[in-house]
Short mmCIF file of C-alpha atoms and ligand atoms in Angstrom, two decimals:
data_model
loop_
_atom_site.label_atom_id
_atom_site.label_comp_id
_atom_site.label_asym_id
_atom_site.label_seq_id
_atom_site.Cartn_x
_atom_site.Cartn_y
_atom_site.Cartn_z
CA MET A 1 -2.72 -19.20 -17.74
CA ASP A 2 -4.76 -17.99 -14.76
CA LYS A 3 -8.50 -18.51 -14.66
CA PHE A 4 -11.36 -17.53 -12.38
CA ILE A 5 -13.95 -19.76 -10.77
CA VAL A 6 -17.09 -17.75 -10.07
CA GLU A 7 -19.99 -19.13 -8.09
CA GLY A 8 -23.14 -17.19 -8.86
CA GLY A 9 -25.89 -16.08 -6.51
CA ASN A 10 -24.40 -13.60 -4.03
CA PRO A 11 -25.73 -10.02 -4.05
CA LEU A 12 -22.83 -7.53 -3.91
CA ARG A 13 -22.96 -5.24 -0.90
CA GLY A 14 -20.64 -2.80 0.82
CA GLU A 15 -18.27 -0.03 -0.15
CA ILE A 16 -15.57 0.20 -2.79
CA SER A 17 -13.23 2.94 -3.98
CA ILE A 18 -12.43 3.40 -7.68
CA LYS A 19 -8.83 3.17 -8.95
CA PRO A 20 -7.10 5.76 -11.14
CA ALA A 21 -8.11 5.57 -14.81
CA LYS A 22 -5.97 3.30 -16.98
CA ASN A 23 -6.84 5.29 -20.08
CA ALA A 24 -5.73 8.54 -18.42
CA LEU A 25 -2.56 7.06 -16.91
CA LEU A 26 -1.25 5.69 -20.22
CA PRO A 27 -1.20 9.03 -22.13
CA CYS A 28 0.09 10.85 -19.03
CA MET A 29 2.98 8.37 -18.86
CA ALA A 30 3.73 8.97 -22.56
CA ALA A 31 3.65 12.74 -21.90
CA SER A 32 6.67 12.37 -19.60
CA LEU A 33 8.73 12.03 -22.80
CA LEU A 34 8.06 15.72 -23.52
CA THR A 35 10.39 17.03 -20.82
CA GLY A 36 13.75 16.47 -19.16
CA GLY A 37 12.06 17.33 -15.84
CA LYS A 38 10.53 14.77 -13.52
CA VAL A 39 6.85 13.91 -14.06
CA THR A 40 5.15 12.25 -11.10
CA LEU A 41 1.76 10.57 -11.11
CA SER A 42 0.77 10.61 -7.46
CA GLU A 43 -1.46 7.55 -7.76
CA THR A 44 -1.53 4.76 -10.34
CA SER A 45 -3.15 1.36 -10.81
CA ASN A 46 -1.38 -1.97 -10.70
CA LEU A 47 -2.27 -3.20 -14.19
CA MET A 48 -0.58 -5.13 -16.96
CA ASP A 49 -1.07 -2.20 -19.36
CA ILE A 50 0.76 0.10 -16.93
CA ASP A 51 3.62 -2.46 -16.76
CA SER A 52 3.68 -2.58 -20.57
CA MET A 53 3.92 1.21 -20.84
CA CYS A 54 6.68 1.24 -18.16
CA ARG A 55 8.62 -1.35 -20.14
CA LEU A 56 8.30 0.67 -23.34
CA LEU A 57 9.37 3.93 -21.65
CA GLN A 58 12.31 2.17 -19.95
CA HIS A 59 13.35 0.78 -23.34
CA LEU A 60 13.44 4.38 -24.64
CA GLY A 61 15.67 5.38 -21.70
CA VAL A 62 13.16 6.81 -19.21
CA ALA A 63 14.17 6.26 -15.57
CA ILE A 64 11.11 5.19 -13.57
CA GLY A 65 10.74 5.46 -9.80
CA GLY A 66 8.01 4.01 -7.57
CA ARG A 67 5.76 1.10 -8.42
CA PRO A 68 2.52 0.53 -10.33
CA GLY A 69 -0.30 0.80 -7.82
CA GLY A 70 1.43 3.64 -5.93
CA ALA A 71 3.08 6.84 -7.11
CA LEU A 72 5.22 6.58 -10.25
CA SER A 73 7.78 9.11 -11.42
CA PHE A 74 9.33 9.42 -14.86
CA ASP A 75 12.63 11.04 -15.77
CA ALA A 76 13.11 11.30 -19.53
CA SER A 77 16.22 13.52 -19.35
CA GLU A 78 18.31 10.87 -21.09
CA ILE A 79 16.58 9.18 -23.97
CA GLY A 80 18.74 6.53 -25.62
CA THR A 81 16.62 5.35 -28.54
CA PHE A 82 13.63 6.59 -30.51
CA ASP A 83 12.40 3.15 -31.54
CA ALA A 84 9.29 1.51 -30.10
CA PRO A 85 9.70 -2.09 -31.31
CA TYR A 86 6.96 -4.51 -32.33
CA ASP A 87 7.49 -6.79 -29.33
CA LEU A 88 6.71 -3.99 -26.90
CA VAL A 89 3.96 -2.30 -28.94
CA ARG A 90 1.95 -5.35 -30.03
CA LYS A 91 0.68 -6.02 -26.50
CA MET A 92 -1.01 -2.67 -26.23
CA ARG A 93 -2.36 -0.30 -28.86
CA ALA A 94 -1.83 2.73 -26.58
CA SER A 95 1.94 2.32 -27.13
CA VAL A 96 1.45 4.39 -30.27
CA LEU A 97 1.06 7.39 -27.91
CA VAL A 98 4.86 7.74 -27.70
CA LEU A 99 4.89 8.86 -31.34
CA GLY A 100 3.70 12.46 -30.83
CA PRO A 101 5.93 13.24 -27.81
CA LEU A 102 9.12 11.72 -29.34
CA LEU A 103 8.58 13.59 -32.56
CA ALA A 104 7.84 16.88 -30.82
CA ARG A 105 10.85 16.84 -28.48
CA PHE A 106 13.47 14.99 -30.53
CA GLY A 107 12.27 15.38 -34.14
CA LYS A 108 12.29 11.65 -34.77
CA ALA A 109 10.47 8.44 -33.87
CA LYS A 110 10.11 4.91 -35.17
CA VAL A 111 7.06 3.16 -33.74
CA SER A 112 5.71 -0.24 -34.69
CA LEU A 113 2.16 -0.32 -36.00
CA PRO A 114 0.04 -1.55 -33.09
CA GLY A 115 -1.19 -5.11 -32.86
CA GLY A 116 0.62 -6.26 -36.00
CA CYS A 117 -2.46 -5.14 -37.96
CA ALA A 118 -2.36 -3.69 -41.42
CA ILE A 119 -2.93 0.04 -41.35
CA GLY A 120 -6.34 -0.41 -42.94
CA ALA A 121 -7.60 -2.93 -40.39
CA ARG A 122 -6.85 -1.21 -37.06
CA PRO A 123 -5.80 2.09 -38.42
CA VAL A 124 -3.68 4.87 -37.02
CA ASP A 125 -4.13 6.81 -40.26
CA LEU A 126 -5.74 9.74 -38.45
CA HIS A 127 -2.78 10.04 -36.03
CA ILE A 128 -0.42 10.10 -39.00
CA LYS A 129 -2.46 12.60 -41.02
CA ALA A 130 -2.66 14.98 -38.06
CA LEU A 131 1.10 14.85 -37.40
CA GLN A 132 1.72 15.45 -41.11
CA ALA A 133 -0.43 18.58 -40.85
CA LEU A 134 2.12 19.88 -38.31
CA GLY A 135 4.92 19.30 -40.83
CA ALA A 136 6.12 15.80 -39.91
CA GLU A 137 7.41 13.57 -42.69
CA ILE A 138 6.02 10.10 -42.12
CA ASP A 139 6.60 6.81 -43.93
CA VAL A 140 5.05 3.49 -43.08
CA ASP A 141 7.53 0.75 -43.89
CA ASN A 142 7.90 -2.89 -42.80
CA GLY A 143 5.23 -2.45 -40.15
CA TYR A 144 6.81 0.67 -38.67
CA ILE A 145 5.76 4.30 -38.62
CA ILE A 146 8.92 6.28 -39.31
CA ALA A 147 8.49 9.95 -38.51
CA ARG A 148 10.85 12.90 -38.80
CA ALA A 149 10.49 16.64 -38.38
CA ARG A 150 13.12 19.38 -38.24
CA GLU A 151 10.55 21.43 -36.37
CA LEU A 152 6.81 20.97 -35.91
CA THR A 153 4.71 23.97 -36.85
CA GLY A 154 1.26 24.65 -35.42
CA ALA A 155 -1.56 24.24 -37.96
CA PRO A 156 -5.29 23.58 -38.18
CA VAL A 157 -6.03 19.86 -37.69
CA PHE A 158 -9.42 18.38 -38.50
CA PHE A 159 -10.24 14.80 -37.50
CA ASP A 160 -12.63 13.11 -39.98
CA LYS A 161 -13.65 10.77 -37.17
CA VAL A 162 -13.49 11.29 -33.42
CA THR A 163 -10.39 9.49 -32.17
CA VAL A 164 -9.26 9.41 -28.55
CA GLY A 165 -5.68 8.25 -29.21
CA GLY A 166 -5.37 10.50 -32.27
CA THR A 167 -6.42 13.56 -30.26
CA GLU A 168 -3.94 12.65 -27.51
CA ASN A 169 -1.05 12.15 -29.91
CA ILE A 170 -1.59 15.47 -31.70
CA LEU A 171 -2.14 17.31 -28.42
CA MET A 172 1.23 16.06 -27.14
CA ALA A 173 2.92 17.03 -30.41
CA ALA A 174 1.30 20.47 -30.61
CA VAL A 175 2.41 21.61 -27.15
CA LEU A 176 6.03 21.86 -28.38
CA ALA A 177 5.24 22.95 -31.97
CA ARG A 178 5.96 26.52 -33.12
CA GLY A 179 2.74 28.57 -33.24
CA THR A 180 -0.92 27.71 -32.87
CA THR A 181 -2.62 24.37 -33.49
CA THR A 182 -6.39 24.13 -33.60
CA ILE A 183 -7.75 20.60 -33.23
CA SER A 184 -11.28 20.37 -34.64
CA ASN A 185 -13.60 17.41 -34.04
CA ALA A 186 -11.37 16.55 -31.08
CA ALA A 187 -12.39 13.75 -28.72
CA LYS A 188 -14.08 15.06 -25.55
CA GLU A 189 -13.37 12.06 -23.31
CA PRO A 190 -12.46 13.01 -19.70
CA GLU A 191 -9.11 11.26 -20.20
CA ILE A 192 -8.18 13.87 -22.84
CA ALA A 193 -8.89 16.69 -20.40
CA ASP A 194 -6.86 14.87 -17.76
CA LEU A 195 -3.88 14.61 -20.11
CA GLY A 196 -4.35 18.27 -21.06
CA ASN A 197 -4.36 19.29 -17.40
CA LEU A 198 -1.07 17.47 -16.82
CA LEU A 199 0.41 19.19 -19.90
CA ILE A 200 -0.77 22.59 -18.60
CA SER A 201 0.90 21.93 -15.25
CA MET A 202 4.08 21.13 -17.24
CA GLY A 203 3.88 24.60 -18.81
CA ALA A 204 1.79 23.95 -21.95
CA ARG A 205 -0.74 26.50 -23.21
CA ILE A 206 -4.01 24.75 -24.04
CA GLU A 207 -7.61 25.95 -24.28
CA GLY A 208 -10.88 24.20 -24.99
CA LEU A 209 -10.24 20.92 -23.15
CA GLY A 210 -13.44 18.92 -22.92
CA SER A 211 -14.86 20.59 -26.04
CA ASP A 212 -14.52 19.48 -29.64
CA THR A 213 -12.16 22.32 -30.49
CA ILE A 214 -8.85 22.44 -28.66
CA THR A 215 -6.40 25.26 -29.24
CA VAL A 216 -2.73 24.85 -28.40
CA GLU A 217 -0.14 27.61 -28.38
CA GLY A 218 3.24 25.89 -28.67
CA VAL A 219 5.98 26.63 -26.10
CA ASN A 220 9.76 26.09 -26.35
CA GLU A 221 9.99 23.61 -23.53
CA LEU A 222 8.06 21.95 -20.75
CA HIS A 223 9.06 21.25 -17.17
CA GLY A 224 8.31 18.49 -14.67
CA ALA A 225 5.06 18.35 -12.71
CA THR A 226 3.05 16.23 -10.30
CA HIS A 227 -0.39 15.09 -11.30
CA SER A 228 -3.23 13.19 -9.69
CA PRO A 229 -5.17 11.21 -12.33
CA ILE A 230 -8.96 10.98 -12.61
CA PRO A 231 -10.83 7.87 -11.37
CA ASP A 232 -11.49 5.08 -13.84
CA ARG A 233 -15.00 5.58 -15.18
CA ILE A 234 -14.93 2.21 -16.94
CA GLU A 235 -13.97 0.34 -13.75
CA CYS A 236 -16.76 2.26 -12.01
CA GLY A 237 -19.32 1.39 -14.71
CA THR A 238 -18.27 -2.27 -14.60
CA ILE A 239 -18.74 -2.43 -10.83
CA LEU A 240 -22.11 -0.68 -11.14
CA ALA A 241 -23.25 -3.37 -13.58
CA ALA A 242 -21.99 -6.13 -11.25
CA ILE A 243 -23.91 -4.66 -8.30
CA ALA A 244 -27.05 -4.08 -10.39
CA ILE A 245 -27.17 -7.59 -11.87
CA THR A 246 -26.89 -9.24 -8.44
CA GLY A 247 -29.60 -7.04 -6.89
CA GLY A 248 -27.00 -5.58 -4.56
CA GLU A 249 -26.48 -2.33 -2.76
CA ALA A 250 -23.22 -0.42 -2.39
CA VAL A 251 -21.47 2.91 -2.06
CA ILE A 252 -18.84 3.60 -4.69
CA LYS A 253 -16.25 6.12 -3.49
CA ASN A 254 -13.71 8.13 -5.49
CA ALA A 255 -16.07 8.08 -8.47
CA ASP A 256 -16.94 10.93 -10.81
CA PRO A 257 -20.59 10.55 -11.86
CA HIS A 258 -20.20 13.41 -14.40
CA HIS A 259 -17.99 11.07 -16.42
CA LEU A 260 -20.75 8.43 -16.57
CA GLU A 261 -23.92 10.42 -17.16
CA ALA A 262 -25.19 8.51 -20.24
CA TYR A 263 -24.49 5.18 -18.55
CA ILE A 264 -26.08 6.10 -15.20
CA LEU A 265 -29.20 7.40 -17.00
CA LYS A 266 -29.60 4.01 -18.70
CA LEU A 267 -29.23 2.14 -15.41
CA LYS A 268 -31.87 4.41 -13.88
CA GLU A 269 -34.16 3.88 -16.88
CA MET A 270 -33.83 0.15 -16.19
CA GLY A 271 -34.99 0.66 -12.61
CA ALA A 272 -31.75 0.77 -10.62
CA ASP A 273 -31.83 3.22 -7.76
CA ILE A 274 -28.75 5.41 -8.19
CA VAL A 275 -27.85 8.52 -6.25
CA ALA A 276 -24.91 10.45 -7.64
CA GLY A 277 -23.02 12.70 -5.25
CA GLU A 278 -20.00 14.89 -5.94
CA LYS A 279 -17.42 12.13 -5.57
CA GLN A 280 -19.46 9.04 -4.88
CA ILE A 281 -22.29 6.96 -6.26
CA THR A 282 -24.79 5.00 -4.20
CA VAL A 283 -26.53 2.17 -6.00
CA ARG A 284 -29.37 -0.10 -4.95
CA SER A 285 -30.92 -2.63 -7.25
CA THR A 286 -33.44 -4.71 -5.41
CA CYS A 287 -36.30 -4.65 -7.88
CA ALA A 288 -36.45 -6.43 -11.23
CA LEU A 289 -34.72 -4.43 -13.95
CA ARG A 290 -36.43 -3.46 -17.21
CA SER A 291 -34.67 -3.74 -20.60
CA ALA A 292 -33.29 -0.71 -22.42
CA ASP A 293 -31.75 0.13 -25.78
CA ILE A 294 -28.29 1.60 -26.16
CA MET A 295 -26.02 2.81 -28.91
CA THR A 296 -22.33 3.43 -28.28
CA ALA A 297 -20.92 6.84 -29.19
CA PRO A 298 -17.92 9.03 -28.41
CA PHE A 299 -18.10 10.90 -25.07
CA PRO A 300 -20.53 12.06 -23.72
CA GLY A 301 -22.38 9.17 -25.38
CA PHE A 302 -22.65 5.62 -24.08
CA PRO A 303 -19.05 4.29 -23.84
CA THR A 304 -18.09 1.39 -26.09
CA ASP A 305 -15.90 0.18 -23.21
CA LEU A 306 -19.06 -0.54 -21.16
CA GLN A 307 -21.09 -2.13 -23.94
CA ALA A 308 -20.16 -5.75 -23.14
CA GLN A 309 -20.82 -5.34 -19.41
CA PHE A 310 -24.18 -3.68 -20.12
CA MET A 311 -25.14 -6.56 -22.40
CA ALA A 312 -24.57 -9.02 -19.54
CA LEU A 313 -26.94 -6.92 -17.45
CA LEU A 314 -29.59 -6.93 -20.22
CA THR A 315 -29.69 -10.74 -20.12
CA GLN A 316 -31.34 -10.43 -16.69
CA ALA A 317 -33.72 -7.54 -17.43
CA GLU A 318 -37.39 -7.88 -18.24
CA GLY A 319 -38.23 -7.66 -21.95
CA SER A 320 -35.94 -7.25 -24.96
CA GLY A 321 -33.16 -4.69 -25.26
CA THR A 322 -30.86 -3.72 -28.10
CA VAL A 323 -27.18 -2.86 -28.21
CA ARG A 324 -25.85 -1.03 -31.25
CA GLU A 325 -22.06 -0.85 -31.43
CA GLU A 326 -21.04 2.21 -33.44
CA ILE A 327 -17.33 2.58 -32.55
CA PHE A 328 -15.80 -0.86 -33.13
CA GLU A 329 -18.15 -2.75 -35.43
CA THR A 330 -16.96 -6.24 -34.58
CA ARG A 331 -16.88 -5.75 -30.84
CA PHE A 332 -19.21 -8.63 -30.05
CA MET A 333 -16.72 -11.36 -29.11
CA HIS A 334 -18.46 -11.78 -25.76
CA VAL A 335 -21.76 -12.78 -27.39
CA PRO A 336 -21.01 -16.47 -28.13
CA GLU A 337 -19.56 -16.83 -24.62
CA LEU A 338 -22.63 -15.24 -22.98
CA GLN A 339 -24.72 -17.62 -25.10
CA ARG A 340 -22.75 -20.54 -23.62
CA LEU A 341 -24.06 -19.39 -20.24
CA GLY A 342 -27.60 -19.46 -21.61
CA ALA A 343 -28.11 -15.87 -22.78
CA ASP A 344 -30.61 -15.28 -25.57
CA ILE A 345 -28.84 -12.87 -27.93
CA ARG A 346 -29.38 -12.45 -31.67
CA LEU A 347 -26.81 -10.61 -33.78
CA GLU A 348 -27.69 -8.56 -36.85
CA GLY A 349 -24.52 -6.83 -38.03
CA ASN A 350 -23.56 -4.26 -35.42
CA LEU A 351 -26.87 -4.75 -33.56
CA ALA A 352 -27.41 -7.26 -30.76
CA VAL A 353 -30.94 -8.04 -29.62
CA VAL A 354 -30.99 -9.39 -26.08
CA ARG A 355 -34.03 -11.17 -24.71
CA GLY A 356 -33.91 -10.79 -20.98
CA MET A 357 -34.71 -12.79 -17.85
CA THR A 358 -33.06 -15.93 -19.19
CA PRO A 359 -31.75 -18.13 -16.38
CA LEU A 360 -27.96 -18.39 -16.75
CA LYS A 361 -26.15 -21.62 -15.97
CA ALA A 362 -22.45 -22.13 -15.28
CA ALA A 363 -20.21 -23.23 -18.16
CA PRO A 364 -16.54 -22.90 -19.09
CA VAL A 365 -16.11 -19.62 -21.01
CA MET A 366 -13.19 -17.83 -22.55
CA ALA A 367 -12.33 -14.15 -22.28
CA SER A 368 -11.44 -12.68 -25.65
CA ASP A 369 -10.56 -9.11 -24.74
CA LEU A 370 -10.43 -6.77 -21.79
CA ARG A 371 -14.04 -5.59 -21.54
CA ALA A 372 -15.48 -8.91 -22.78
CA SER A 373 -13.77 -10.57 -19.79
CA ALA A 374 -15.58 -8.23 -17.42
CA SER A 375 -18.89 -8.99 -19.14
CA LEU A 376 -18.43 -12.75 -18.60
CA ILE A 377 -17.64 -12.27 -14.92
CA ILE A 378 -20.74 -10.09 -14.46
CA ALA A 379 -22.89 -12.79 -16.07
CA ALA A 380 -21.20 -15.50 -13.97
CA LEU A 381 -22.15 -13.60 -10.80
CA VAL A 382 -25.78 -14.65 -11.40
CA ALA A 383 -25.25 -17.96 -13.23
CA LYS A 384 -26.29 -21.06 -11.35
CA GLY A 385 -23.23 -23.11 -10.41
CA ARG A 386 -19.47 -22.58 -10.80
CA THR A 387 -18.44 -20.79 -13.98
CA GLU A 388 -14.86 -21.15 -15.16
CA VAL A 389 -13.63 -17.98 -16.90
CA ASN A 390 -10.45 -18.73 -18.86
CA ARG A 391 -7.78 -16.39 -20.24
CA ILE A 392 -8.28 -13.71 -17.64
CA TYR A 393 -4.91 -12.18 -18.54
CA HIS A 394 -7.05 -9.91 -20.73
CA LEU A 395 -8.85 -8.72 -17.59
CA ASP A 396 -5.58 -8.09 -15.74
CA ARG A 397 -4.63 -5.57 -18.44
CA GLY A 398 -7.25 -3.15 -17.18
CA TYR A 399 -8.72 -4.16 -13.80
CA GLU A 400 -6.56 -4.23 -10.66
CA HIS A 401 -7.12 -7.39 -8.56
CA PHE A 402 -10.69 -7.61 -9.81
CA GLU A 403 -11.39 -10.87 -7.96
CA GLU A 404 -10.28 -9.39 -4.62
CA ARG A 405 -12.35 -6.27 -5.17
CA LEU A 406 -15.51 -8.22 -6.01
CA SER A 407 -14.87 -10.70 -3.16
CA ALA A 408 -14.73 -7.76 -0.74
CA LEU A 409 -18.29 -6.95 -1.87
CA GLY A 410 -19.39 -10.54 -1.20
CA ALA A 411 -18.87 -12.27 -4.55
CA SER A 412 -17.62 -15.83 -4.62
CA ILE A 413 -14.73 -15.59 -7.06
CA GLU A 414 -11.38 -17.30 -6.95
CA ARG A 415 -8.25 -17.04 -9.08
CA ILE A 416 -6.69 -20.35 -10.05
CA ARG A 417 -3.09 -19.82 -11.08
CA GLY A 418 -1.89 -21.81 -14.02
C1 UD1 B 501 -9.46 4.56 -26.87
C2 UD1 B 501 -9.47 3.76 -25.59
C3 UD1 B 501 -10.35 2.53 -25.76
C4 UD1 B 501 -11.75 2.93 -26.24
C5 UD1 B 501 -11.66 3.82 -27.47
C6 UD1 B 501 -13.01 4.39 -27.89
C7 UD1 B 501 -7.30 4.17 -24.60
C8 UD1 B 501 -5.96 3.63 -24.25
N1 UD1 B 501 -8.12 3.34 -25.28
O1 UD1 B 501 -8.88 3.73 -27.88
O2 UD1 B 501 -10.44 1.85 -24.51
O3 UD1 B 501 -12.48 1.77 -26.58
O4 UD1 B 501 -10.78 4.95 -27.21
O5 UD1 B 501 -13.59 5.09 -26.84
O6 UD1 B 501 -7.65 5.29 -24.25
N2 UD1 B 501 -9.75 5.12 -35.99
C9 UD1 B 501 -9.39 5.29 -37.30
N3 UD1 B 501 -8.15 5.83 -37.57
C10 UD1 B 501 -7.30 6.23 -36.58
C11 UD1 B 501 -7.69 6.07 -35.26
C12 UD1 B 501 -8.92 5.51 -34.97
O7 UD1 B 501 -10.14 4.95 -38.22
O8 UD1 B 501 -6.21 6.72 -36.91
C13 UD1 B 501 -11.07 4.55 -35.67
C14 UD1 B 501 -10.98 3.27 -34.85
O9 UD1 B 501 -10.76 2.13 -35.66
C15 UD1 B 501 -12.32 3.27 -34.15
C16 UD1 B 501 -12.59 4.76 -33.89
O10 UD1 B 501 -11.75 5.45 -34.81
O11 UD1 B 501 -13.31 2.77 -35.00
C17 UD1 B 501 -12.31 5.24 -32.49
O12 UD1 B 501 -11.01 4.82 -32.12
P1 UD1 B 501 -10.13 5.64 -31.08
O13 UD1 B 501 -10.97 6.65 -30.39
O14 UD1 B 501 -8.90 6.12 -31.76
O15 UD1 B 501 -9.73 4.51 -30.04
P2 UD1 B 501 -8.38 4.37 -29.25
O16 UD1 B 501 -7.78 5.69 -28.98
O17 UD1 B 501 -7.54 3.32 -29.89
#
């Protein structure tokens, strides 16, 4: 298993360009199942999650051209199976996004429950309920979602809770359903609008993208299209935190500051000097940062996917700050590892209280999930000595060549293959 050795103390400086968004690419790749025409994503990222989705689509019979990191094209004209097996799905929860498209175009799908979790623990109940509203018959049996539909019919869909994946699945099903579907309490994340824009360029009729009510008028069929995905706001936010914690200064290109408003406001409140342009962000963080309080929320709120990285930053700010996690209540796996580096963090349920300005000192730490890994690396950038970050395969799921990108900004970070 690969690990990183990070030597703290270097301020990050220079220029970096943000990669295409993983969480936009994955649903767009699944959307290629909706047509026999060729769908091309003109730019992609070289990530393990993109490989996993490629493997799943290839298993279903999709012919893929190009390579992750460059343009990728998908030809789903000859689908051979409608099964997404456990072995391919367990590695990545987003695999469940093939359910809506398979059902809409072929009237059948069998998809493993993600992560081997019971439906109550990491549920996809809202995806299932929404597809049932469109007339799908769905059974959950032996860890599989088995869905059938002679024809999907547009209907009102109301999500009890805002769900990104659930909104994407129903959107992809509704575009080929007969009649009108209205999705209420839809997720407003930029990745949903990006998927919707691809679907529109494939011939779908969709209104209200980016709002909490999306209306879809079903069409008989979709055609191929070429799409350029949005930049990765989570990669951008992670790099911003890395620059801020080291007291660095950099220009971030190919960024969309509108996708990070809540996050940028918090960094400014802490004292970071941030200038947001149309497509770039300039950040300077020379002065001491002040603590702040955050609470995660669906877009446009503070993203849960930047909570761990922000917590690392709070360890070096003046005063005490709080982090309330409202989306995934147990998403604090990074806390004991940050504590190993010397962070002063107290947990009270879904609230973390971080006392800042604690000197961090190198220690072996272990990444537990994708964003937690990023948080540990950010902390290691200011820890005294050489921190060993283990299990960075989690990081490789969602950040392309993170060590090379941070090294280019002046960080001392090395991958040890193992
Ligand atoms: C997506 C993102 C993930 C991000 C999350 C929240 C992708 C590939 N992943 O995940 O990085 O952290 O949004 O912004 O885009 N829930 C239910 N029932 C369901 C579905 C969800 O109860 O059927 C709950 C979840 O347990 C969670 C909340 O709803 O508490 C939000 O989850 P959701 O928005 O669906 O997250 P994902 O789409 O899995």
